[in-house]
Amino acid sequence: MSDELYAQMKQTVIDGEAEEAAALAQQGLDAGLPPGEILDKGFVKGIEEVGDLFGKGEFFLPELVQGAEAMKAAVAVLQPAIDAAGGARRTLGVAVAGTVAGDIHEIGKTIVCSMLSAAGFTVSDVGCDVPVESFVQKVKETHADLLLLSALLTTTMPNQQKTIEALKAAGLRDSVKVMIGGAPTTRAWADEIGADGYAEDAIEAVVTAKSILGVG
Amino acid sequence: MKDLPTSVLNSRLTLLSDEKCQMIYDAALTIIAEIGMTLPHAKARDILVNGAGATVAANDVVKIPRDAVAAARDTIPEMIHVYDRNGELAMQLGGYNSFFGTGSDLMSIYDFETRERRQSVLADIGRMAHLCDGLPNIDFIMSAAHPHDVAAYASYLESFRAMVSHTTKPMVMTAAGVDDLEVMWKIACELRGGAEELRAKPYFIQYGEPVSPLQHAPEVLDKLLFCADWGIPLIYSPAPIAGATAPITHAGHIVQAVAESLFGVVIHQLRKPGSPLLTGMGPVKLDMNTVQALYNSAEYYTTYLGITEMAKWMDIPNWGYAGTSDSQCVDANAGLDIAELTLLSMQAGSNLNHDIGYLDFGLTGAGESVVITDEVISLNRRTLEGIEVNEETLGLETIAQVGQGGDFLGAKHTKRHVRALQWRPTILNRNTQKNWEADGSPDLTEKAHRKLTDIMASHKPEPLSAEMKAKIDSMVDAFVAAGK
């Protein structure tokens, strides 16, 4: 019975059906299944499969994004129960991602968020045109392991640097790794501003994130 | 049954007006009716004299009255359906549909393994057929290579055996004469289960050409009559060389080719009205500096578009070109030539396009060229597929849902359509610099070679049944043993 439900949960993530994923998560809780087990035996299997299919070139980006959305919808239902049970969700790491102040280009950052979610990170997407203080606040609040800063304009790239400076000022720099990206940015710029990682596309971003956190 | 790539183009590349087509046509009739052509074939002359009131002068020069040409045009089928070895519909030749295949009888080939240029042999024909069987956008095959290791009289029939054994795709054949053509036809009858079954579902097309200027060879006329009798689709297409065996001007070059083709059309249709036939022209241009007969040049393309347009204007399925290059190897020069000619053929709605894999002025072939052209065809078939416009494709609902500043990656609409809409290359680069370097920094030729190697190793063409193979072997072996 529960095996069948887990299989449905896996499938709903592969199908990218967020509402159905949320409903199945609730159904699992109502049936008295342990929330951590629902996640690990059901939904996580689905997102692993999605990531695998994408890696093999058999899945397209919208399918990956919608798989990640379904995963997120299930986690939203399960998280309170996991917290109540005193357990922490197993994750590769908590990431905060956004496009820096003055810049409203967000699609690249959104793709990176989806790919990180699909890879097993817990991602908090804080959107675009994000003030330096908001990044700092979010890192503090989520105990983030990783902060990803996107900039698509040469004029907004300095805000990546300012955010890193602000993390130092708030005493958070040692507890969080920082990655930067965006078309005009380079590895040299990342080094110059003291970022821990740089990636030129979303696929490389996942590889880099895992590597600098030493996970996966 | 798979969907055939029929054309949806609303407008075509056109260089001639209706008035210009009429002028070229009228001029061609003048050649046929007033200048005449050499016809050293008694039976063909009788057909024209008795059936069309043609006159025969000294030296077998025959003139056909103008109205006989119009009558012949009335009976030619506008569409020819060609079927594969298993009897599945494979090509609909006519209208603006474009189908693609290799060329025939190349003297040299770039070896699939050593990649060195060498004289071609019989085994190359089987290898090329095998490769084409594994390339989804190659619709038909020709021999591709001339078998230097086979006696000349048997070379075409041995080529046929190698081709039929390595692919199910339909074929365009050349033949030494009507004797080996008859064996090919008998084999095709065996595959279909009878002569009438083959007539209903043609498996191979026969190639024949007039000899420019204004001559028709006896052995070619034998084949023309045989094809008319048995409903084997016939290509009757000259290859006049501009400035050498035809006028150097575009219009003069075209008018001579139209006249030479139509002259054969009249004989063919009088012999058996309604028998399938294609016309065309090898619009060969002689480079007057290097004295090379070119396959790829601006003036070649112009004349080619003109002759193709004339075929459309006359409502006769046409024989065309694709995937050729005058480069000496598969390089950027070849890529440019291949892409341009292939796209022009599609834009002109040219029907049966051959010579894919040709390099070196039609002397050398390369499998990598065929692989690259397959990709070019795939790209352009998709490009010219058309745009579906309806409530679903206009996407107003999803635009409203996403609203201002959102993204469409998460939209159901995107997911519903992404698979059907994304064209995926097999060899064109989509790698970043880092990944490309990790892959060995391959250029397109190298990628094509890798794909060729993979197809030869992993793709298995459907074999002939043991019984059919034995029948074919006995027919071919008997012909070869009889000698010449």
Tab-separated table of C-alpha atoms in Angstrom, chain A residues 15-17 57-63 65-66 106-107 110-111 200-201 204, chain B residues 405-415 418-419 422 424 432-435:
chain	number	residue	atom	x	y	z
A	15	ASP	CA	5.532	14.495	-14.325
A	16	GLY	CA	6.057	17.917	-12.755
A	17	GLU	CA	2.574	18.025	-11.206
A	57	GLY	CA	19.804	14.738	-22.306
A	58	GLU	CA	16.453	12.967	-22.176
A	59	PHE	CA	14.661	15.700	-20.220
A	60	PHE	CA	14.230	19.311	-21.238
A	61	LEU	CA	14.652	22.336	-18.976
A	62	PRO	CA	10.903	23.021	-18.460
A	63	GLU	CA	10.500	19.409	-17.340
A	65	VAL	CA	11.956	23.110	-13.565
A	66	GLN	CA	8.479	21.666	-13.135
A	106	GLU	CA	16.159	36.712	-13.335
A	107	ILE	CA	15.707	33.819	-15.725
A	110	THR	CA	15.747	30.893	-11.733
A	111	ILE	CA	17.211	28.114	-13.870
A	200	GLU	CA	29.428	30.043	-16.491
A	201	ASP	CA	26.202	28.085	-16.865
A	204	GLU	CA	28.397	23.997	-14.065
B	405	GLY	CA	7.908	39.666	-15.060
B	406	GLY	CA	7.393	35.962	-14.473
B	407	ASP	CA	8.871	33.105	-16.429
B	408	PHE	CA	7.518	30.436	-18.739
B	409	LEU	CA	9.805	27.624	-17.618
B	410	GLY	CA	7.274	26.584	-15.019
B	411	ALA	CA	4.260	26.899	-17.318
B	412	LYS	CA	2.358	23.790	-18.350
B	413	HIS	CA	2.068	25.274	-21.826
B	414	THR	CA	5.860	25.223	-22.156
B	415	LYS	CA	6.085	21.633	-21.029
B	418	VAL	CA	8.790	21.672	-25.624
B	419	ARG	CA	9.486	18.198	-26.947
B	422	GLN	CA	12.875	21.704	-29.969
B	424	ARG	CA	18.020	18.744	-31.626
B	432	THR	CA	30.572	25.298	-24.016
B	433	GLN	CA	34.263	25.913	-24.562
B	434	LYS	CA	35.200	23.872	-21.518
B	435	ASN	CA	33.091	20.853	-22.430
